[in-house]
mmCIF file of C-alpha atoms and ligand atoms in Angstrom:
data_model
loop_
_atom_site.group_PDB
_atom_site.id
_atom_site.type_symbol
_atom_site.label_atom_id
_atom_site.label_comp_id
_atom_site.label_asym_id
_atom_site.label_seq_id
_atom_site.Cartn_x
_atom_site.Cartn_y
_atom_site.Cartn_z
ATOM 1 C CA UNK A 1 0.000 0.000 0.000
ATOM 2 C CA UNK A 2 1.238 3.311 -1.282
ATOM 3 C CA UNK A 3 2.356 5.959 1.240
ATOM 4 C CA UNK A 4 1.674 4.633 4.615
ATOM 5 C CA UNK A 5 5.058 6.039 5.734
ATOM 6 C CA UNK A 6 3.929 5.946 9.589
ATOM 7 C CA UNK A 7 1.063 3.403 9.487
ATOM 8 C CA UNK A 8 2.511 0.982 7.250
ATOM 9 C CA UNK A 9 4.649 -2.100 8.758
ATOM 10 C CA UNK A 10 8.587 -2.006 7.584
ATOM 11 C CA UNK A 11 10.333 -5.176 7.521
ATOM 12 C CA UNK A 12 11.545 -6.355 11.227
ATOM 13 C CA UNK A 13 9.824 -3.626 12.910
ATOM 14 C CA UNK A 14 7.632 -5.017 16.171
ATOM 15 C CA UNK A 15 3.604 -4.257 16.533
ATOM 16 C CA UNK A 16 3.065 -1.412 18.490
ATOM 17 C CA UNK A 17 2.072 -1.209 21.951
ATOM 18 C CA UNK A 18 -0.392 1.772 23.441
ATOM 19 C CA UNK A 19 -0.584 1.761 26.792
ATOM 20 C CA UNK A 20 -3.361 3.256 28.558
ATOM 21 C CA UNK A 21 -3.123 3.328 32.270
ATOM 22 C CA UNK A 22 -0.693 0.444 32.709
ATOM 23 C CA UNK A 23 -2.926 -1.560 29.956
ATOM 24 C CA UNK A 24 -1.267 -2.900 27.200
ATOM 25 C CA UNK A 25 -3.118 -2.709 24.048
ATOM 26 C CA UNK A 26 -1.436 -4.952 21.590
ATOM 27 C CA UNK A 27 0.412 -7.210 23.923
ATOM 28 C CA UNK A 28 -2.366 -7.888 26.639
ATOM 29 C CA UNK A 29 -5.873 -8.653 25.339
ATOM 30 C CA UNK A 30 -8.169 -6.012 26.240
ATOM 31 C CA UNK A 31 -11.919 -5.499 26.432
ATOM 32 C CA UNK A 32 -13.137 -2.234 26.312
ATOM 33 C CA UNK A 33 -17.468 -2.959 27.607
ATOM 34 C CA UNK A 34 -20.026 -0.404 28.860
ATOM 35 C CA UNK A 35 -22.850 1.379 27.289
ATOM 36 C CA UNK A 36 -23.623 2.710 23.731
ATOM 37 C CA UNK A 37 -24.508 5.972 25.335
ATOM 38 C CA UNK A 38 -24.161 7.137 29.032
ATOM 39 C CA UNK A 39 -27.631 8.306 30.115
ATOM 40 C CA UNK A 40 -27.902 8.681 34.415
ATOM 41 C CA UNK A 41 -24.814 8.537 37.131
ATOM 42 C CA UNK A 42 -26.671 5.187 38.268
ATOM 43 C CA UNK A 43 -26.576 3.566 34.679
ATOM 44 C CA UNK A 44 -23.450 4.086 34.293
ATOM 45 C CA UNK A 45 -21.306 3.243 37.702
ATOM 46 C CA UNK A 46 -23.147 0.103 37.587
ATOM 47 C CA UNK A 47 -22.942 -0.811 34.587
ATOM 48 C CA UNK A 48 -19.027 -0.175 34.940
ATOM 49 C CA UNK A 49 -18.901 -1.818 38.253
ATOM 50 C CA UNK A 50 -20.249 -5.254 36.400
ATOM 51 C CA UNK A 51 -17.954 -5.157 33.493
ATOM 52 C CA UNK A 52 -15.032 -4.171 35.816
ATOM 53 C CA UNK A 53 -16.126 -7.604 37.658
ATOM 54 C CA UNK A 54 -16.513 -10.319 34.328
ATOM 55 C CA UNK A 55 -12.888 -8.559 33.253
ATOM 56 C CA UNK A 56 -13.232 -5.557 31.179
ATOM 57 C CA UNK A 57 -10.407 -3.439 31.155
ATOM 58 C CA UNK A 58 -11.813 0.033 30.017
ATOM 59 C CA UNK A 59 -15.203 1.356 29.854
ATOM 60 C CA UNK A 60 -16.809 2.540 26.662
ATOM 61 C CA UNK A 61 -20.172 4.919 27.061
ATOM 62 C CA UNK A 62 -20.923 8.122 24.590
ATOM 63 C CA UNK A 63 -21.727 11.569 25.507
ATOM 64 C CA UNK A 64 -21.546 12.510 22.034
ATOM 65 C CA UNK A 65 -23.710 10.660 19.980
ATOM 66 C CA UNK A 66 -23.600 10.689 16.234
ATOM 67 C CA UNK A 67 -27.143 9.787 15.948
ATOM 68 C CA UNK A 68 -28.901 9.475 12.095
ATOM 69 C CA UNK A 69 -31.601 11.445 13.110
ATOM 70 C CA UNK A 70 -30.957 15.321 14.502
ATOM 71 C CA UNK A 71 -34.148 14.429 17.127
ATOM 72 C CA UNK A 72 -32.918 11.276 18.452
ATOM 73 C CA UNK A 73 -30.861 11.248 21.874
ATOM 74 C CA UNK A 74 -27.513 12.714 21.213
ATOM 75 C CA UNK A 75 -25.465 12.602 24.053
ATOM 76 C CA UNK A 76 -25.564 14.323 27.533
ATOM 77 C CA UNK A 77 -22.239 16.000 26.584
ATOM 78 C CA UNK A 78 -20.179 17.814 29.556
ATOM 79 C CA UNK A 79 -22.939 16.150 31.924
ATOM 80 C CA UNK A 80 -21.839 12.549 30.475
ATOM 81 C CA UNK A 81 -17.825 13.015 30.756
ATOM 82 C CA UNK A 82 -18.756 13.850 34.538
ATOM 83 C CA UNK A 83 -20.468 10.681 34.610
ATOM 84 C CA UNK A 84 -17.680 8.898 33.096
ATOM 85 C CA UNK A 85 -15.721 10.547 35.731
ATOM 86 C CA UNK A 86 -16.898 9.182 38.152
ATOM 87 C CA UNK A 87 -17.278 5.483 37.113
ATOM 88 C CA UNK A 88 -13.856 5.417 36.965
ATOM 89 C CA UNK A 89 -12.871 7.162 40.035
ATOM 90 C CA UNK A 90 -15.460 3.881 41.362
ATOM 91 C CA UNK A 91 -14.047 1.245 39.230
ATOM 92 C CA UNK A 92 -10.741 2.268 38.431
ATOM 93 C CA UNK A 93 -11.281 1.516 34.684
ATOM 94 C CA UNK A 94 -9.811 4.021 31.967
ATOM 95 C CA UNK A 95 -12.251 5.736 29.725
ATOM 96 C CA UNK A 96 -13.326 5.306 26.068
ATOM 97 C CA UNK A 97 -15.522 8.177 24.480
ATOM 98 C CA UNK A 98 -16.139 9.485 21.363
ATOM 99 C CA UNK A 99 -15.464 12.916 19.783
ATOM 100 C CA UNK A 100 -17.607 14.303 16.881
ATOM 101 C CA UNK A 101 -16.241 17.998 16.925
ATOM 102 C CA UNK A 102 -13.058 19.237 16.003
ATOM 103 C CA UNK A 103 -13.694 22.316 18.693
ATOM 104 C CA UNK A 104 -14.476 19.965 21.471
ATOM 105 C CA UNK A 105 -11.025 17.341 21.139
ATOM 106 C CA UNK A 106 -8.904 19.287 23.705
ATOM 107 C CA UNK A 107 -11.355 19.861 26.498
ATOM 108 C CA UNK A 108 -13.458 16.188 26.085
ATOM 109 C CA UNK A 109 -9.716 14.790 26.181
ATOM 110 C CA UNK A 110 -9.431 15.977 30.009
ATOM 111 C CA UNK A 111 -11.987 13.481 31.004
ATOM 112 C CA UNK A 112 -11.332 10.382 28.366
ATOM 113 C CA UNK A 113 -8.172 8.132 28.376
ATOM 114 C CA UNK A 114 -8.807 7.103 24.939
ATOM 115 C CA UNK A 115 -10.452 9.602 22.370
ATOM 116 C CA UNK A 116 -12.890 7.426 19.999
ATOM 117 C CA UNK A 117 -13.445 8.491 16.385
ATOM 118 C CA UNK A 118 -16.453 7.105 15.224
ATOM 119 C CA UNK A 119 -17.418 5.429 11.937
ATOM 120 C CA UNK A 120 -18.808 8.250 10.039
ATOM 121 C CA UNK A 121 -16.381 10.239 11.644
ATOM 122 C CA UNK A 122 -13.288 8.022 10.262
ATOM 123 C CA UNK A 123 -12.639 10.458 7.077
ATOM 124 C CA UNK A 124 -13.443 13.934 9.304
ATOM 125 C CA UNK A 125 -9.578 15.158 8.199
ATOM 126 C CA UNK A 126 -9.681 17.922 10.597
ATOM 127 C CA UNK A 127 -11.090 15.492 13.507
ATOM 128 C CA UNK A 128 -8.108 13.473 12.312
ATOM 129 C CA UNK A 129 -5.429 16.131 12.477
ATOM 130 C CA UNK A 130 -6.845 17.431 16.171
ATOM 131 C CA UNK A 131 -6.467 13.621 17.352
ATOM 132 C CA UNK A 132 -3.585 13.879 16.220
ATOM 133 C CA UNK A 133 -2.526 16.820 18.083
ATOM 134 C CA UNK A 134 -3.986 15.836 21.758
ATOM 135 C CA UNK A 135 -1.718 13.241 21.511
ATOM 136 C CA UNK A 136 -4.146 11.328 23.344
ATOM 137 C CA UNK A 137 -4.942 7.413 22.713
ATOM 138 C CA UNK A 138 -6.968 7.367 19.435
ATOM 139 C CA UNK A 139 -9.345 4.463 19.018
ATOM 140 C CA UNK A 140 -10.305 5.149 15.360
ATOM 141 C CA UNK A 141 -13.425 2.694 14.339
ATOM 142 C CA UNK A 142 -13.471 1.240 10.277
ATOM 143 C CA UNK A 143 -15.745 4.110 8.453
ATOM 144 C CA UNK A 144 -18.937 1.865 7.136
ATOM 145 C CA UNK A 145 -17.892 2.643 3.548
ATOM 146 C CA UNK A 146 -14.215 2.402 3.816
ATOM 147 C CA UNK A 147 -11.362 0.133 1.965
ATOM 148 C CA UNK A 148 -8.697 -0.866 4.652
ATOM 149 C CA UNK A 149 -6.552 1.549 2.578
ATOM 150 C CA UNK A 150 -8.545 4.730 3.180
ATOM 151 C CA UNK A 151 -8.781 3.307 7.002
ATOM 152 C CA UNK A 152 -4.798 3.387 7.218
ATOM 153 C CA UNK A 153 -4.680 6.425 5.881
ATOM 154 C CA UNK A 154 -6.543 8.162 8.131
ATOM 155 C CA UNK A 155 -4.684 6.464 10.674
ATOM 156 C CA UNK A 156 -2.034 8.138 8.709
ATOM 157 C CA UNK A 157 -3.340 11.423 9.571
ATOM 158 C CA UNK A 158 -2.771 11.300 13.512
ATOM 159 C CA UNK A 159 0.223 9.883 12.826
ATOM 160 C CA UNK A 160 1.684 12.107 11.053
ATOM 161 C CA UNK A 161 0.460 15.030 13.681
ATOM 162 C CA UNK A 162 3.555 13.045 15.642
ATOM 163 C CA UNK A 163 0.388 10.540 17.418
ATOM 164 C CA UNK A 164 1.603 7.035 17.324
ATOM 165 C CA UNK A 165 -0.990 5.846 19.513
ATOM 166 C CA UNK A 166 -3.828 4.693 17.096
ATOM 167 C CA UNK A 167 -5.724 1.501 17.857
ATOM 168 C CA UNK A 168 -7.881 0.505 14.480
ATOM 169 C CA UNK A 169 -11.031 -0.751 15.450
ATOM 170 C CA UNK A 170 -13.536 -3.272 12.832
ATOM 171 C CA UNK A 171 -17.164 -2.234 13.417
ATOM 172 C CA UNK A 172 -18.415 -3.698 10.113
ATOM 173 C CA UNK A 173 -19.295 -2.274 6.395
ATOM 174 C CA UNK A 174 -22.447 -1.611 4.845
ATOM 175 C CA UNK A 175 -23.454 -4.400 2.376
ATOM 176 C CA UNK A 176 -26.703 -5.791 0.234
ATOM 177 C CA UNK A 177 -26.984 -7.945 3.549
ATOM 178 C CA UNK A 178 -29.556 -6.352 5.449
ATOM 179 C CA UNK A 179 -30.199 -9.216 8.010
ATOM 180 C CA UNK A 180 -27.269 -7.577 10.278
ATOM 181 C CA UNK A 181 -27.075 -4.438 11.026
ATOM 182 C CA UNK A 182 -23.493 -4.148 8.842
ATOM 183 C CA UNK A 183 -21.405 -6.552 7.833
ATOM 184 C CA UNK A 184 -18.185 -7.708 10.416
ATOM 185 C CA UNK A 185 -15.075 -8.090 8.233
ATOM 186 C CA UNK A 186 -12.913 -10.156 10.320
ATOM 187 C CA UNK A 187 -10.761 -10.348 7.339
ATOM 188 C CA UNK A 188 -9.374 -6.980 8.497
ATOM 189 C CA UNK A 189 -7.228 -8.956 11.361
ATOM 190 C CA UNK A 190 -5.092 -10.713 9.279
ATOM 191 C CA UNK A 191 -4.822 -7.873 6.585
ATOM 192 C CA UNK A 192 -4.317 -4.855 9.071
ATOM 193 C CA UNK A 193 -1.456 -7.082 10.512
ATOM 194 C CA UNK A 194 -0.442 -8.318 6.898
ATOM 195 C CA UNK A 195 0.042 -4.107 6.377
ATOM 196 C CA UNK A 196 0.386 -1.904 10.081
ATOM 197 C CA UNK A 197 2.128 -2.158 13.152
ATOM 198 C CA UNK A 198 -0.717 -0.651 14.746
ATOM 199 C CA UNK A 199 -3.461 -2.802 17.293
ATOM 200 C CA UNK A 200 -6.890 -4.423 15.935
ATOM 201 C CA UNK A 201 -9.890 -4.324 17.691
ATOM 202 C CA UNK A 202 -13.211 -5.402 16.648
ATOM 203 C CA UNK A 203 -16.447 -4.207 17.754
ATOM 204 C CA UNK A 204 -19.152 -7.182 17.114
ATOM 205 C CA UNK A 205 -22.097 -4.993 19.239
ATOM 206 C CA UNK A 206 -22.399 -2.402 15.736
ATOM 207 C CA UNK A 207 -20.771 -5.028 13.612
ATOM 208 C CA UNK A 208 -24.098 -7.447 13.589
ATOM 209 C CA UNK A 209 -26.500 -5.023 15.975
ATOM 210 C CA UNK A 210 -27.846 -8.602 17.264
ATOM 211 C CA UNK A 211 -27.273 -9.785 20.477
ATOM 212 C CA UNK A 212 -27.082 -13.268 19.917
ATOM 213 C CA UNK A 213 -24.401 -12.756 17.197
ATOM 214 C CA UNK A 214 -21.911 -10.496 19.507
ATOM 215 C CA UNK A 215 -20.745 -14.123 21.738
ATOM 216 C CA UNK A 216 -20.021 -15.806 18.116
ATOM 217 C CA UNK A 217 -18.244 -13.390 16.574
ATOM 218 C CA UNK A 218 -16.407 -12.352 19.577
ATOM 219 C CA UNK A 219 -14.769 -15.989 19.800
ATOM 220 C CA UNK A 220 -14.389 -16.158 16.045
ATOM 221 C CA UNK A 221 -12.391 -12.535 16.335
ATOM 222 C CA UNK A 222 -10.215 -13.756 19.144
ATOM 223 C CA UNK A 223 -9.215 -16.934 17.049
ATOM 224 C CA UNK A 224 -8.678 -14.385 13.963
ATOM 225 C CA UNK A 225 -5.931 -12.562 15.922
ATOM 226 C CA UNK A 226 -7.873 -9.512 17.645
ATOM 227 C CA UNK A 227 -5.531 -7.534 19.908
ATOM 228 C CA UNK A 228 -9.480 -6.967 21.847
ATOM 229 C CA UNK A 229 -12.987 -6.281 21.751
ATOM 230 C CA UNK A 230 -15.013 -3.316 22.210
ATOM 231 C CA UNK A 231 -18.877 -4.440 23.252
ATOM 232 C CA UNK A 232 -21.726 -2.746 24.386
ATOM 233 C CA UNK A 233 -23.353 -3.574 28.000
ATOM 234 C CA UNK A 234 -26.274 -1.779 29.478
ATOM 235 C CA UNK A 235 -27.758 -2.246 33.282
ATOM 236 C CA UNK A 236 -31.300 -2.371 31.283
ATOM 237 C CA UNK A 237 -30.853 -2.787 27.563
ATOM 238 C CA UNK A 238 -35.045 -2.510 26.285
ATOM 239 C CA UNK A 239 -34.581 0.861 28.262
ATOM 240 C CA UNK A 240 -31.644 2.278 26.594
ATOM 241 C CA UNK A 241 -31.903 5.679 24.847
ATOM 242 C CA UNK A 242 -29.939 4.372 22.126
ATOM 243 C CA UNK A 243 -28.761 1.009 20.485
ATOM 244 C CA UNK A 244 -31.040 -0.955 22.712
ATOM 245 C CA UNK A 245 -31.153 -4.327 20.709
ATOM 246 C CA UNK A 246 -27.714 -4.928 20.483
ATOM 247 C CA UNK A 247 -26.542 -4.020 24.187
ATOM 248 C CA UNK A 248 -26.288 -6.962 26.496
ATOM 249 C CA UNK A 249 -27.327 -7.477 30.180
ATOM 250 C CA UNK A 250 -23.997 -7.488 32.440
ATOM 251 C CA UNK A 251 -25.039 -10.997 33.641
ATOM 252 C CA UNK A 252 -24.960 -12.036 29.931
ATOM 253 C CA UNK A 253 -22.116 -10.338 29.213
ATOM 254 C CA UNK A 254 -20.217 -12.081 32.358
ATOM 255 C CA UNK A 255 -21.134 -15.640 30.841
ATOM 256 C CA UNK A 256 -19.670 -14.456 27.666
ATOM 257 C CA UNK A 257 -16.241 -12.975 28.961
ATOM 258 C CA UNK A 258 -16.058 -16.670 30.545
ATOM 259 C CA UNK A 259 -16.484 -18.257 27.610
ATOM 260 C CA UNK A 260 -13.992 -15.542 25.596
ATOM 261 C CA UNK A 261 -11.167 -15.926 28.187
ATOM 262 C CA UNK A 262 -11.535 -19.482 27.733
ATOM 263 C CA UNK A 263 -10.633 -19.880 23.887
ATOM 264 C CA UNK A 264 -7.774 -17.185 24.580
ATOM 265 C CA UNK A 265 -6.253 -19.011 27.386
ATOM 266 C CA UNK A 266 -6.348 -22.315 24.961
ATOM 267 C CA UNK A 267 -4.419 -20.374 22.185
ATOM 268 C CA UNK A 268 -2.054 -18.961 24.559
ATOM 269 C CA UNK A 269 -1.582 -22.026 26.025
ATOM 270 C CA UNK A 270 -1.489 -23.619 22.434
ATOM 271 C CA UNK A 271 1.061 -20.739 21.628
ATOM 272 C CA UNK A 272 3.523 -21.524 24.229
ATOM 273 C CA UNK A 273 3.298 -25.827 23.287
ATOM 274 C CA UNK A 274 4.294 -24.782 19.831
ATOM 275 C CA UNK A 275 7.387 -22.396 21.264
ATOM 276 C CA UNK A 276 8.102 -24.972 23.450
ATOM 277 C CA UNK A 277 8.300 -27.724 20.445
ATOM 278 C CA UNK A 278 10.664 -25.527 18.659
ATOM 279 C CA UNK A 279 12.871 -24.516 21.737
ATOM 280 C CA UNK A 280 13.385 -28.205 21.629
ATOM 281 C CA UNK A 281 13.331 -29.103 18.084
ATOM 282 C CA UNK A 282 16.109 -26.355 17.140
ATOM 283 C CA UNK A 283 18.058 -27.644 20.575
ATOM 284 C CA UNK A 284 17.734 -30.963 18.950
ATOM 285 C CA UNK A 285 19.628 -29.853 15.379
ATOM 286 C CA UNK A 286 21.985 -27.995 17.655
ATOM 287 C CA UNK A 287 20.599 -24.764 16.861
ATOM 288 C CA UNK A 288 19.881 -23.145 19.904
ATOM 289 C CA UNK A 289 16.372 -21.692 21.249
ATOM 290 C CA UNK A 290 14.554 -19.706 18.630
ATOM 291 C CA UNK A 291 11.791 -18.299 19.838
ATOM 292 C CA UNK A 292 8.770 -19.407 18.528
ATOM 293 C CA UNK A 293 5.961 -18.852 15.799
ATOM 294 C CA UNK A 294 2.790 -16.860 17.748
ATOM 295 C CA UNK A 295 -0.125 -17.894 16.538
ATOM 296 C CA UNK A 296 -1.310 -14.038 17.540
ATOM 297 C CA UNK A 297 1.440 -12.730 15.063
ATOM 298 C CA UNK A 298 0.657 -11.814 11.440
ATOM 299 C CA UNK A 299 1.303 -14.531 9.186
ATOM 300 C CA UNK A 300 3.838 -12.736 7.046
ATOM 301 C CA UNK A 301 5.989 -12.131 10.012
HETATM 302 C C1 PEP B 401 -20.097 3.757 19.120
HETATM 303 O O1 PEP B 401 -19.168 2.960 19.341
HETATM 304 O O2 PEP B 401 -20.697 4.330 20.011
HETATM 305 C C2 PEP B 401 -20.481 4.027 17.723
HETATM 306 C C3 PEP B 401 -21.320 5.013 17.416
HETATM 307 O O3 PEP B 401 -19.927 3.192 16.841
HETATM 308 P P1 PEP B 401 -19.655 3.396 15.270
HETATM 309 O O4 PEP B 401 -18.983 4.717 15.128
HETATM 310 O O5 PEP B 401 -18.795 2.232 14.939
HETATM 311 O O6 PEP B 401 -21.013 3.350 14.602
HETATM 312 MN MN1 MN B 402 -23.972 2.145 20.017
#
């Protein structure tokens, strides 16, 4: 791919790591969980007080909504970074929100740890550039309509604001399939690792809009490669002031992580046999330990 002079992977060169209050993104596998949008104080610390518990590792909630319609619920703004405030002065748990605005990235980058870019948001150049510029953690979602080159290069665009701390996130494309809300692409794994350095993430809560679909694809993500998961939990989903069919119950979303952490602990476990087999087969030829193949590693590594 042409002119991904930041984004692009050079030969040799290790993933990249962004580290957001002592998490790892990139080596550690994270989930970011919480609500599509925060709405009350109550919602909200309790909703991050359950995914904190079933081993989330940031919590997601909106307070700017990019909603389709101008009438529907679009965030409670200042009010909902206060509220995001708090849940993680109770929990502990960094912060994932999204900006829409150019004018408000400085001041809604106080409150977040990580500064989310939304879909239709992914080709706002001037959002781009003013990520870029807070040199905060940018979690910067697929745009619905975008090729994984016009993704990378927007990537590009923090980047090369002197930002190196992009995480790409898969939320699904639009296609003639209309039984899912979009289309997941977990192709992008392997081809964002084929071509960056930087983190994947998927989101499978927006990428099928379905609840039953979100445990699936979250297991068939982790066995693709994803560096995490961002998914949508809500105290009292048919209640929800936005996204309310696709937003599990944290009791649901508890027997899920269980489920989740048990594939990844096979592969890791899997991971290590296979360094293990070639420690010894290469001591065997006389060669000396050489560390192993990762079955989390990009295949053209
Ligand atoms: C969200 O994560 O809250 C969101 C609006 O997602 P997307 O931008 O992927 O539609
Ligand atoms: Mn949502």
């Amino acid at each position: 791919m042409n002119n991904l002079k930041l984004t692009g992977k050079k030969p040799g060169e290790s993933r990249s790591v962004i580290e957001v209050g002592g998490i790892r993104v990139g080596e550690e596998f994270v989930v970011i969980a919480g609500p599509c949008s925060v709405e009350t104080e109550d919602q909200t610390v309790r909703t991050a007080v359950a995914v904190k518990a079933a081993g989330a590792k940031m919590l997601r909630g909106g307070a700017f909504k990019p909603r389709t319609s101008p009438y529907a619920f679009q965030g409670l703004g200042l009010k909902g970074l206060k509220i995001l405030d708090k849940a993680k002065r109770e929990t502990g748990l960094p912060i994932v929100t999204e900006v829409v605005d150019t004018r408000d990235v400085s001041w809604v980058g106080e409150y977040a740890d990580v500064l989310q870019i939304g879909a239709r948001n992914m080709q706002n150049f001037s959002l781009l550039r003013e990520a870029g510029k807070s040199g905060k953690p940018i979690l910067l979602k697929r745009g619905m309509y975008s090729t994984l080159e016009e993704w990378l290069n927007c990537a590009e665009y923090i980047l090369a604001e002197g930002n190196d701390q992009v995480i790409l996130c898969e939320r699904g494309i639009r296609t003639f399939e209309t039984y899912t809300r979009n289309t997941l692409d977990l192709s992008m794994i392997p081809a964002v690792k084929a071509e960056s350095h930087l983190p994947i993430m998927v989101d499978p809560s927006h990428g099928t809009g379905i609840k039953f679909m979100i445990e699936p694809m979250s297991l068939a993500a982790i066995a693709a490669g994803a560096d995490g998961l961002e998914i949508e939990v809500h105290i009292d989903p048919p209640s929800a002031l936005s996204d309310k069919d696709q937003q599990l119950r944290p009791e649901e979303f508890a027997a899920m992580m269980k489920r989740l952490f048990e594939l990844r602990e096979f592969m890791v476990e899997k991971n290590e046999k296979a360094a293990e087999t070639t420690k010894r087969g290469d001591l065997d030829k006389g060669k000396g330990p050489s560390g192993s193949r990762d079955v989390f590693a990009d295949a053209t590594d």
